[in-house]
PDB file of C-alpha atoms and ligand atoms in Angstrom:
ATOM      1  CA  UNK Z 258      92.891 124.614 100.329  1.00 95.00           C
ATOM      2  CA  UNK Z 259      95.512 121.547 100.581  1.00 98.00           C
ATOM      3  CA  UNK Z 260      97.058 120.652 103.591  1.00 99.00           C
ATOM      4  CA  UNK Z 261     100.870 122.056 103.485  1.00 99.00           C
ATOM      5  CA  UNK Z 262     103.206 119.319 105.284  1.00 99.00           C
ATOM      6  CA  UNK Z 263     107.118 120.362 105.175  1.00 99.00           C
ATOM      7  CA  UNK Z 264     109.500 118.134 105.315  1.00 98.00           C
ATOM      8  CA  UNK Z 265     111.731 118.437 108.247  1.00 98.00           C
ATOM      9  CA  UNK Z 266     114.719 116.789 105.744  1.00 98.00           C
ATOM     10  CA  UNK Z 267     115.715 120.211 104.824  1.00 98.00           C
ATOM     11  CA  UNK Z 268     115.490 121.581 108.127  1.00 98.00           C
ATOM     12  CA  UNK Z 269     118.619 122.686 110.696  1.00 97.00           C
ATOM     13  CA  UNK Z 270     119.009 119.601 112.803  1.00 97.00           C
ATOM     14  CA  UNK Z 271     121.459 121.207 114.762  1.00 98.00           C
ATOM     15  CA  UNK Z 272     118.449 123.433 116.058  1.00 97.00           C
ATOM     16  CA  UNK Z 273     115.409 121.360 115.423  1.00 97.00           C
ATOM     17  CA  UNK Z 274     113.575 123.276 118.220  1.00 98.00           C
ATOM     18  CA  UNK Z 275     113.577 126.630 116.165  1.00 98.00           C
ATOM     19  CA  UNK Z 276     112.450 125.114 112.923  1.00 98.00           C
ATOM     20  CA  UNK Z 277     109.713 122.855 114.883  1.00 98.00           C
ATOM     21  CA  UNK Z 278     108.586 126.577 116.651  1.00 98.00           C
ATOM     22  CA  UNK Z 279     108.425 127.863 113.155  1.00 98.00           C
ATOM     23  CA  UNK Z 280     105.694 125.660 111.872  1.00 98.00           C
ATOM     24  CA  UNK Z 281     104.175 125.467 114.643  1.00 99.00           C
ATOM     25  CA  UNK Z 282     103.363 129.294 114.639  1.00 98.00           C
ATOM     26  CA  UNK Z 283     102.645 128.763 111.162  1.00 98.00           C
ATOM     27  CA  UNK Z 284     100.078 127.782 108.922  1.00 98.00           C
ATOM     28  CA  UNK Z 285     101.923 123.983 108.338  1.00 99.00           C
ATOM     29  CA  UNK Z 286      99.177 121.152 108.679  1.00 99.00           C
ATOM     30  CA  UNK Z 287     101.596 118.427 109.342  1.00 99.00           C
ATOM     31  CA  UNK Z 288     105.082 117.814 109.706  1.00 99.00           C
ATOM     32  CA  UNK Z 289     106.598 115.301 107.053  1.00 99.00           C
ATOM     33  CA  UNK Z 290     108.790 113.169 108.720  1.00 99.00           C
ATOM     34  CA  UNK Z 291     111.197 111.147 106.428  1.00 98.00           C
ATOM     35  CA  UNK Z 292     113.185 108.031 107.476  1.00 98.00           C
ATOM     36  CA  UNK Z 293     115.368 106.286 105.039  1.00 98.00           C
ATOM     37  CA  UNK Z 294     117.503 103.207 105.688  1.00 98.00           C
ATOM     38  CA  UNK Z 295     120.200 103.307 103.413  1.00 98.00           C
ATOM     39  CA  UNK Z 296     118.965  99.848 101.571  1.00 98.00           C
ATOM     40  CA  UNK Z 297     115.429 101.101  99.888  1.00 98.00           C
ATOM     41  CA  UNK Z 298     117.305 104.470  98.955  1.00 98.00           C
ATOM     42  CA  UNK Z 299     120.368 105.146  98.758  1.00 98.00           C
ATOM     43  CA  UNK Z 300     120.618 107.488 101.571  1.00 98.00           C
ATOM     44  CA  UNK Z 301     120.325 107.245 105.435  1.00 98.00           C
ATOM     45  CA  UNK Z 302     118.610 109.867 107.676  1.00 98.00           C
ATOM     46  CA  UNK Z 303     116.845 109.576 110.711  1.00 98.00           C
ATOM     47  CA  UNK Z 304     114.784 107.070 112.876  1.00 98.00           C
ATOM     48  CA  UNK Z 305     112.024 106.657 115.776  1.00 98.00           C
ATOM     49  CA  UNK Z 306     114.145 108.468 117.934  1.00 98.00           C
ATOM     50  CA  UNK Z 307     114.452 111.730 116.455  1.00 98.00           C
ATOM     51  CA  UNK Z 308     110.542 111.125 116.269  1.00 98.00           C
ATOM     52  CA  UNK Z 309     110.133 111.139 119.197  1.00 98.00           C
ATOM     53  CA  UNK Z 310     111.884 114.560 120.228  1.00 98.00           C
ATOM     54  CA  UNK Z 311     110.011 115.849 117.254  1.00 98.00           C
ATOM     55  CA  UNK Z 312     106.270 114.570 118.595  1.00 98.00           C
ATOM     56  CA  UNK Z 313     107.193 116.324 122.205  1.00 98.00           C
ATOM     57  CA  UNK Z 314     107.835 119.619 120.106  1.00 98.00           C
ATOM     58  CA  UNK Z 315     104.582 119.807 118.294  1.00 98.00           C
ATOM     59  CA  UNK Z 316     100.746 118.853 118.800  1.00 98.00           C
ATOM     60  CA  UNK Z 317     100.238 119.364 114.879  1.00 99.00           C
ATOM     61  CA  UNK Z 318     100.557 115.447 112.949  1.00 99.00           C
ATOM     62  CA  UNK Z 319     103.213 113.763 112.604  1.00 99.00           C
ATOM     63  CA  UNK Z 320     103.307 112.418 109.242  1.00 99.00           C
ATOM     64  CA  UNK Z 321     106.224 109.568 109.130  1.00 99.00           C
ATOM     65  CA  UNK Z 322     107.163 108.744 105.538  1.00 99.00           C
ATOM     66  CA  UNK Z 323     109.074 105.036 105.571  1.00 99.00           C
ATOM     67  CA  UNK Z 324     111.558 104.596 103.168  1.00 98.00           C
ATOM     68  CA  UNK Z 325     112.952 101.539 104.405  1.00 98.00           C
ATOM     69  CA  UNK Z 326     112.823  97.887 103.790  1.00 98.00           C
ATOM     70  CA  UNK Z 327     110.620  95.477 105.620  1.00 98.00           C
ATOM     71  CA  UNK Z 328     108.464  98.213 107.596  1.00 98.00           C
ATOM     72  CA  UNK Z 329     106.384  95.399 108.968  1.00 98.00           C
ATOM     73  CA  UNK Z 330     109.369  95.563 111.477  1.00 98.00           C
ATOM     74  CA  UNK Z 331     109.185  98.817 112.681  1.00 98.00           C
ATOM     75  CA  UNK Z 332     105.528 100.217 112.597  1.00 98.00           C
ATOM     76  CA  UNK Z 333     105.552  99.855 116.499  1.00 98.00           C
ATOM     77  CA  UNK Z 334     108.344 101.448 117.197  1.00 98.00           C
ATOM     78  CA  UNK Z 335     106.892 104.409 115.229  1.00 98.00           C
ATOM     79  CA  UNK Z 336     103.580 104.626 116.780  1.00 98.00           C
ATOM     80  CA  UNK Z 337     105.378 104.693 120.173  1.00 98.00           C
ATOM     81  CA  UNK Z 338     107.169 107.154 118.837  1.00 98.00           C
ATOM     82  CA  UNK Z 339     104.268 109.380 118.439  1.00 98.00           C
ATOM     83  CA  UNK Z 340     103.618 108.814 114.527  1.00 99.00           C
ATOM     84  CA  UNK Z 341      99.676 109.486 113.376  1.00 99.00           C
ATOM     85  CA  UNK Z 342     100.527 108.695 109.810  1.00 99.00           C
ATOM     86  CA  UNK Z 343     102.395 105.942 108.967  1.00 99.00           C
ATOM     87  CA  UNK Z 344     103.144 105.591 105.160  1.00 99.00           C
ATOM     88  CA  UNK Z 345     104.907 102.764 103.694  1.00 99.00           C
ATOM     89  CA  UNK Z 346     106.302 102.409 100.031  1.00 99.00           C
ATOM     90  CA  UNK Z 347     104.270  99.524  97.950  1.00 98.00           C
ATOM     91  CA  UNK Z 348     107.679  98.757  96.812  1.00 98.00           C
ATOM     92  CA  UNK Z 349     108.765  97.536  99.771  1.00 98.00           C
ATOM     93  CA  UNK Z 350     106.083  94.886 101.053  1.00 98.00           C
ATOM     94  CA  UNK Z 351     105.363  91.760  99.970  1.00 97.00           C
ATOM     95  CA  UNK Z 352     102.834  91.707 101.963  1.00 98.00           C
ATOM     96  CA  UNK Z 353     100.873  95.396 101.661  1.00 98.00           C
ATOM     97  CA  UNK Z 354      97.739  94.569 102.709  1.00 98.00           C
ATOM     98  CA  UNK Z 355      98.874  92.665 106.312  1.00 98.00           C
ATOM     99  CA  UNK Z 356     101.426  95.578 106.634  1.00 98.00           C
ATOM    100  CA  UNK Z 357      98.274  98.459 105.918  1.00 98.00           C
ATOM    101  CA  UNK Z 358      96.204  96.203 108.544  1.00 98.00           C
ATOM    102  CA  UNK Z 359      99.135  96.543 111.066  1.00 98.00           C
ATOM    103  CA  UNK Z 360      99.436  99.802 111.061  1.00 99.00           C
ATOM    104  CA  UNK Z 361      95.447 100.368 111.604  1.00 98.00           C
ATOM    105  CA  UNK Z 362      95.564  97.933 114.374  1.00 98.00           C
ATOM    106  CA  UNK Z 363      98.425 100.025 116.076  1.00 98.00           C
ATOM    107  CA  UNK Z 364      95.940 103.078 116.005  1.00 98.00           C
ATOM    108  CA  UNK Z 365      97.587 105.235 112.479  1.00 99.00           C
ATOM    109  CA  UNK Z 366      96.106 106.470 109.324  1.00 99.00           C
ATOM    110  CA  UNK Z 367      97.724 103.954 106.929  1.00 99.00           C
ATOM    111  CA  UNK Z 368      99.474 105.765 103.827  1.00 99.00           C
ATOM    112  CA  UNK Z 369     101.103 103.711 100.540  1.00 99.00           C
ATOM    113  CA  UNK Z 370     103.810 105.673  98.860  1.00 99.00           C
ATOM    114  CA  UNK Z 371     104.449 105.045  94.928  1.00 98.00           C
ATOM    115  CA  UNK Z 372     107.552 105.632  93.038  1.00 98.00           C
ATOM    116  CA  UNK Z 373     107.625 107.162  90.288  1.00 98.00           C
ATOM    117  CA  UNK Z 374     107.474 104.142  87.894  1.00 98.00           C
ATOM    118  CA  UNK Z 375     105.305 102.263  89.654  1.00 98.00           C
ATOM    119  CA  UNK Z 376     101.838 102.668  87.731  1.00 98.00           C
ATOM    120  CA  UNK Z 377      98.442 103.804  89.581  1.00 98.00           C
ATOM    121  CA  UNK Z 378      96.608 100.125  89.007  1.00 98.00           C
ATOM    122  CA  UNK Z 379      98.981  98.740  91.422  1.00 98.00           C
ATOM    123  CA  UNK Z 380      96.577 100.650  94.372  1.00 98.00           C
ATOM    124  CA  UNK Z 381      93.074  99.166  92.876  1.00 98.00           C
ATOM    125  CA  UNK Z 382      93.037  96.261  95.827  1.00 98.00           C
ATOM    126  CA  UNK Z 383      94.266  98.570  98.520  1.00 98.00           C
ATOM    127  CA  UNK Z 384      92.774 101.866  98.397  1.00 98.00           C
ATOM    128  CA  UNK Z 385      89.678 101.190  99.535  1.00 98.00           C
ATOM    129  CA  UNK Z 386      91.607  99.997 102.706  1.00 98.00           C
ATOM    130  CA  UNK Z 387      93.883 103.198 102.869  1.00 98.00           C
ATOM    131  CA  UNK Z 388      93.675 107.040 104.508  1.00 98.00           C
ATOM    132  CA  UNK Z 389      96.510 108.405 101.928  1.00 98.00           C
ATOM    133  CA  UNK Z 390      98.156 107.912  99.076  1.00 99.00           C
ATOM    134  CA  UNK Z 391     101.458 109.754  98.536  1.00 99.00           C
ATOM    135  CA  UNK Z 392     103.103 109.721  94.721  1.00 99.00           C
ATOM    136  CA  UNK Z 393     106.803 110.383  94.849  1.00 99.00           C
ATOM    137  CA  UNK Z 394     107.396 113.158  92.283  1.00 99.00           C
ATOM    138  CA  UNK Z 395     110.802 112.517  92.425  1.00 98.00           C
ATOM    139  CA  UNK Z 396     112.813 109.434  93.184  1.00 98.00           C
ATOM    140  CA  UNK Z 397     113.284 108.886  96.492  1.00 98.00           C
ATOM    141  CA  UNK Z 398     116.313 109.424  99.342  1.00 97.00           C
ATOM    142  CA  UNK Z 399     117.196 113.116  98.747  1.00 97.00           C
ATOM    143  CA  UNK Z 400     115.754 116.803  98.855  1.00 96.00           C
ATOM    144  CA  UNK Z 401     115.824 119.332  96.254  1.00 96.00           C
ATOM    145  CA  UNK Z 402     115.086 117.720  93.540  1.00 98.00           C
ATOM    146  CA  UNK Z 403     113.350 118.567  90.239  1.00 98.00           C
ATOM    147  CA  UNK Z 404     109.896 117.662  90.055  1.00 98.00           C
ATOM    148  CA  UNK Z 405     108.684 114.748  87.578  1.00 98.00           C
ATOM    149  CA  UNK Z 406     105.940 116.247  85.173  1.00 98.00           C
ATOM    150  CA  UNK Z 407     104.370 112.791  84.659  1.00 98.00           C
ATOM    151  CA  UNK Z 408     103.113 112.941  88.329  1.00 98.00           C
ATOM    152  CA  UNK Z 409     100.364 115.123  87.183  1.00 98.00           C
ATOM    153  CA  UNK Z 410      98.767 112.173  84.804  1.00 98.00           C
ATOM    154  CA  UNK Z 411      99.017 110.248  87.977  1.00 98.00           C
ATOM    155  CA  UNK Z 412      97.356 112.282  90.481  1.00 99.00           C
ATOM    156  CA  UNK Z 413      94.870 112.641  88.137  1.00 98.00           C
ATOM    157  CA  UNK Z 414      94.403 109.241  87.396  1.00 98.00           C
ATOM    158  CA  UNK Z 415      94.241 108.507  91.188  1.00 98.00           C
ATOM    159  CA  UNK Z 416      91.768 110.841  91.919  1.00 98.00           C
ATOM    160  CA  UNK Z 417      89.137 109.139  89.610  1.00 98.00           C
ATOM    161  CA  UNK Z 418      89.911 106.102  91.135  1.00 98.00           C
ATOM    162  CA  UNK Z 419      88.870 107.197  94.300  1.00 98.00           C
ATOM    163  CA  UNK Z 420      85.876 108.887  93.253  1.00 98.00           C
ATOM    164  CA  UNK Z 421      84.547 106.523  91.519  1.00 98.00           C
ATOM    165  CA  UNK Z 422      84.474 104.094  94.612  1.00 98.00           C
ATOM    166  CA  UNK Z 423      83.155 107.183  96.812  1.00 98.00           C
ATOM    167  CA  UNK Z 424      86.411 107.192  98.669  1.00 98.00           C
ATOM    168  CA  UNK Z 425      88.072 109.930 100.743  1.00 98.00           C
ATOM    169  CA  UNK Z 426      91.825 109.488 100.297  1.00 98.00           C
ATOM    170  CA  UNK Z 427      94.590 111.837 100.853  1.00 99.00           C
ATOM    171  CA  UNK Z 428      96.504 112.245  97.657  1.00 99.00           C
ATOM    172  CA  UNK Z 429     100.048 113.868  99.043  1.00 99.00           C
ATOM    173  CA  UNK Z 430     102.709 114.830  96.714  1.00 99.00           C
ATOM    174  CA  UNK Z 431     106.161 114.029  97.618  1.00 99.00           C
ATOM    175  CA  UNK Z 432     109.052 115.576  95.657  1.00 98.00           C
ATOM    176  CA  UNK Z 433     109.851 119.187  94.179  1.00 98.00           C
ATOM    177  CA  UNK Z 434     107.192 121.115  95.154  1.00 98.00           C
ATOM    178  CA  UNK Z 435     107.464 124.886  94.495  1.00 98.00           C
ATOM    179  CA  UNK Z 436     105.455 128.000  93.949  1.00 98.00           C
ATOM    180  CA  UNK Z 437     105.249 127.495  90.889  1.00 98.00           C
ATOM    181  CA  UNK Z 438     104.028 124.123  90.264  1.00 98.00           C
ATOM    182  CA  UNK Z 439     101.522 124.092  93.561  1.00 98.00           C
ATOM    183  CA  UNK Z 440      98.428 124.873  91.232  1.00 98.00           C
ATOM    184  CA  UNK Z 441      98.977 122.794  89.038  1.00 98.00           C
ATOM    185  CA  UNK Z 442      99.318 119.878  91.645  1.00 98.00           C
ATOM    186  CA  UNK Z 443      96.548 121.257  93.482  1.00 98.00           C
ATOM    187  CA  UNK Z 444      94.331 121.417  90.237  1.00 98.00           C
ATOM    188  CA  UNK Z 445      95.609 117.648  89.303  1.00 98.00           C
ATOM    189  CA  UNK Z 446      93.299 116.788  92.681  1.00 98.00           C
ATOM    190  CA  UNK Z 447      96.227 116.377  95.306  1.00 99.00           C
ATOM    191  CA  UNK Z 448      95.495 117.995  98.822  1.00 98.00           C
ATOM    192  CA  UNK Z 449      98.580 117.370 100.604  1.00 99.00           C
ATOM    193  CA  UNK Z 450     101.392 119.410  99.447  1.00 99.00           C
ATOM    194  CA  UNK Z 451     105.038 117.545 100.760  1.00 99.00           C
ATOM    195  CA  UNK Z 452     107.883 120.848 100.726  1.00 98.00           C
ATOM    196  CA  UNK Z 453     111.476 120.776 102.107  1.00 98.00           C
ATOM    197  CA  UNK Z 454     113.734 122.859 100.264  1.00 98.00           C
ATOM    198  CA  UNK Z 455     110.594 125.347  98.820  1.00 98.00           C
ATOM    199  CA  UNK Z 456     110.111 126.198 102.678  1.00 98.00           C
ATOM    200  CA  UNK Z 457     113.285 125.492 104.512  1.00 98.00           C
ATOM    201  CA  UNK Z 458     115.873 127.081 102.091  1.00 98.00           C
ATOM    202  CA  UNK Z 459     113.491 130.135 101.428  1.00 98.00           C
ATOM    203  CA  UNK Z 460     113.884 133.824 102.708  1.00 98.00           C
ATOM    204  CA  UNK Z 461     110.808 133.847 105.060  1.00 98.00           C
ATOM    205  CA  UNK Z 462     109.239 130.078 105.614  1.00 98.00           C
ATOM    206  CA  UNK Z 463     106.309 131.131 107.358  1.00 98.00           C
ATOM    207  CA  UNK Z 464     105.431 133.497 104.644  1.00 98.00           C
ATOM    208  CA  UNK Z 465     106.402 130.500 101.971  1.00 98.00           C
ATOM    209  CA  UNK Z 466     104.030 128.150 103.492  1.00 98.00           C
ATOM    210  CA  UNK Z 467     101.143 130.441 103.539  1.00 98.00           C
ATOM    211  CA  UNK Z 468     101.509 130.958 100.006  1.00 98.00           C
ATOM    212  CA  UNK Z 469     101.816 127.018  99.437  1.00 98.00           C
ATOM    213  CA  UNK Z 470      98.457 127.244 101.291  1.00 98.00           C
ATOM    214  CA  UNK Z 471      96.415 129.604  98.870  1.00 98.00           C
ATOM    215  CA  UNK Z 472      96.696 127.598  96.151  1.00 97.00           C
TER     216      UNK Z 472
HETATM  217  C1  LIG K 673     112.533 112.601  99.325  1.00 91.45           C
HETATM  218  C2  LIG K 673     111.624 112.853 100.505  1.00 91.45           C
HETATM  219  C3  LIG K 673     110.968 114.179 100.457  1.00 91.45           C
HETATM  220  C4  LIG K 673     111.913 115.342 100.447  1.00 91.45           C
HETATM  221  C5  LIG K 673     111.237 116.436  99.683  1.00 91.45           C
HETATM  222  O1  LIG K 673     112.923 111.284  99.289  1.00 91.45           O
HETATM  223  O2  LIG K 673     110.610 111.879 100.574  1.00 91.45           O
HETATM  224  O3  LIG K 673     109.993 114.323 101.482  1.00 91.45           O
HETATM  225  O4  LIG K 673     112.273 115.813 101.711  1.00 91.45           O
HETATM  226  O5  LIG K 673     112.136 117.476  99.533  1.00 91.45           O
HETATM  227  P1  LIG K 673     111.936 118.617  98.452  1.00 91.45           P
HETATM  228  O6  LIG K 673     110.606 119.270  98.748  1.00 91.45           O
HETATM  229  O7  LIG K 673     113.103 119.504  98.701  1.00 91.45           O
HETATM  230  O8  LIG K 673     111.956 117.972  97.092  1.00 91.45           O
HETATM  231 ZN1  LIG K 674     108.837 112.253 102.025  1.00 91.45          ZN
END
């Protein structure tokens, strides 16, 4: 069963408590937490402080998802935060492997997030230092977007990777997840399932993200 993380983008900030109750009470594993700077992507949303409101609403993880420049900056502002993921795009660091040691010093699981050009062989240095791996499956700074089909060639990919240097590694997929393309994700050899609009814009959430769950 993958672990279902939704992605508090697409929730009602004007009543964050409500939608934080809601996946509490429901069968969400962690809540994806997405910061963006305005200078990686091309859109601006939230920072540690919002975090933090977020980490006194919830004991499930908090699973912080940097799209920003330099993160090297701010990983310890996000641990105090209350982050217990800290994921930062490959794309952004010049110097990954210092930033991934930072954030293991400061006490997180250390994620590396991929675009969706940037090719699987970039992770063969660092992914025997890493807890996750998340593959944007769309290109990042906005919600509800269409899902990239070439993602599944890459989570396949990554998954042999890992295996064949007997590693445990979250493989999260960021980007267009829906009913309908969960299985095919899950099958690919992803267990962490990233949904904003699938949950947050449908009928009954809780009932959405148990279904994201059975696949
Ligand atoms: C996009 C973010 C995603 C986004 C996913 O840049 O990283 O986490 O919220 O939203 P959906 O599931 O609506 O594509
Ligand atoms: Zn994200």
């Amino acid at each position: 069963m993958p672990l279902i993380a939704p992605s508090l983008l697409s929730a009602n900030f004007l009543n964050l408590q409500a939608d934080c109750q809601l996946l509490n009470e429901s069968q969400a594993d962690w809540f994806h937490l997405d910061v963006m700077d305005g200078r990686f992507v091309p859109n601006i949303s939230f920072g540690p402080m919002i975090i933090e409101f977020v980490r006194k609403a919830t004991n499930k993880v908090c699973d912080v998802h940097l799209m920003i420049e330099e993160p090297e900056r701010y990983a310890e502002q996000f641990k105090h935060a209350g982050a217990d993921n800290l994921t930062v795009h490959i794309e952004a660091c010049k110097h990954l492997h210092r930033n991934i040691q930072q954030i293991k010093a400061l006490g997180m699981k250390a994620g590396v997030a991929l675009n969706p050009h940037t090719p699987i062989s970039s992770l063969v240095d660092i992914v025997q230092d890493i807890d996750l791996v998340l593959l944007m499956s769309v290109n990042p700074g906005f919600g509800g977007q269409q899902f990239i089909p070439q993602t599944l060639e890459k989570i396949k990919a990554l998954r042999q990777m890992a295996n064949e240097r007997n590693k445990p590694l979250h493989i999260e997929i960021d980007g267009g997840v829906t009913l309908d393309n969960a299985q095919s994700i899950v099958d690919a050899g992803a267990d962490v399932l990233v949904a904003g609009n699938t949950v947050f814009r449908s009928v009954n959430p809780t009932e959405t993200i148990a279904k994201l769950k059975s696949f």
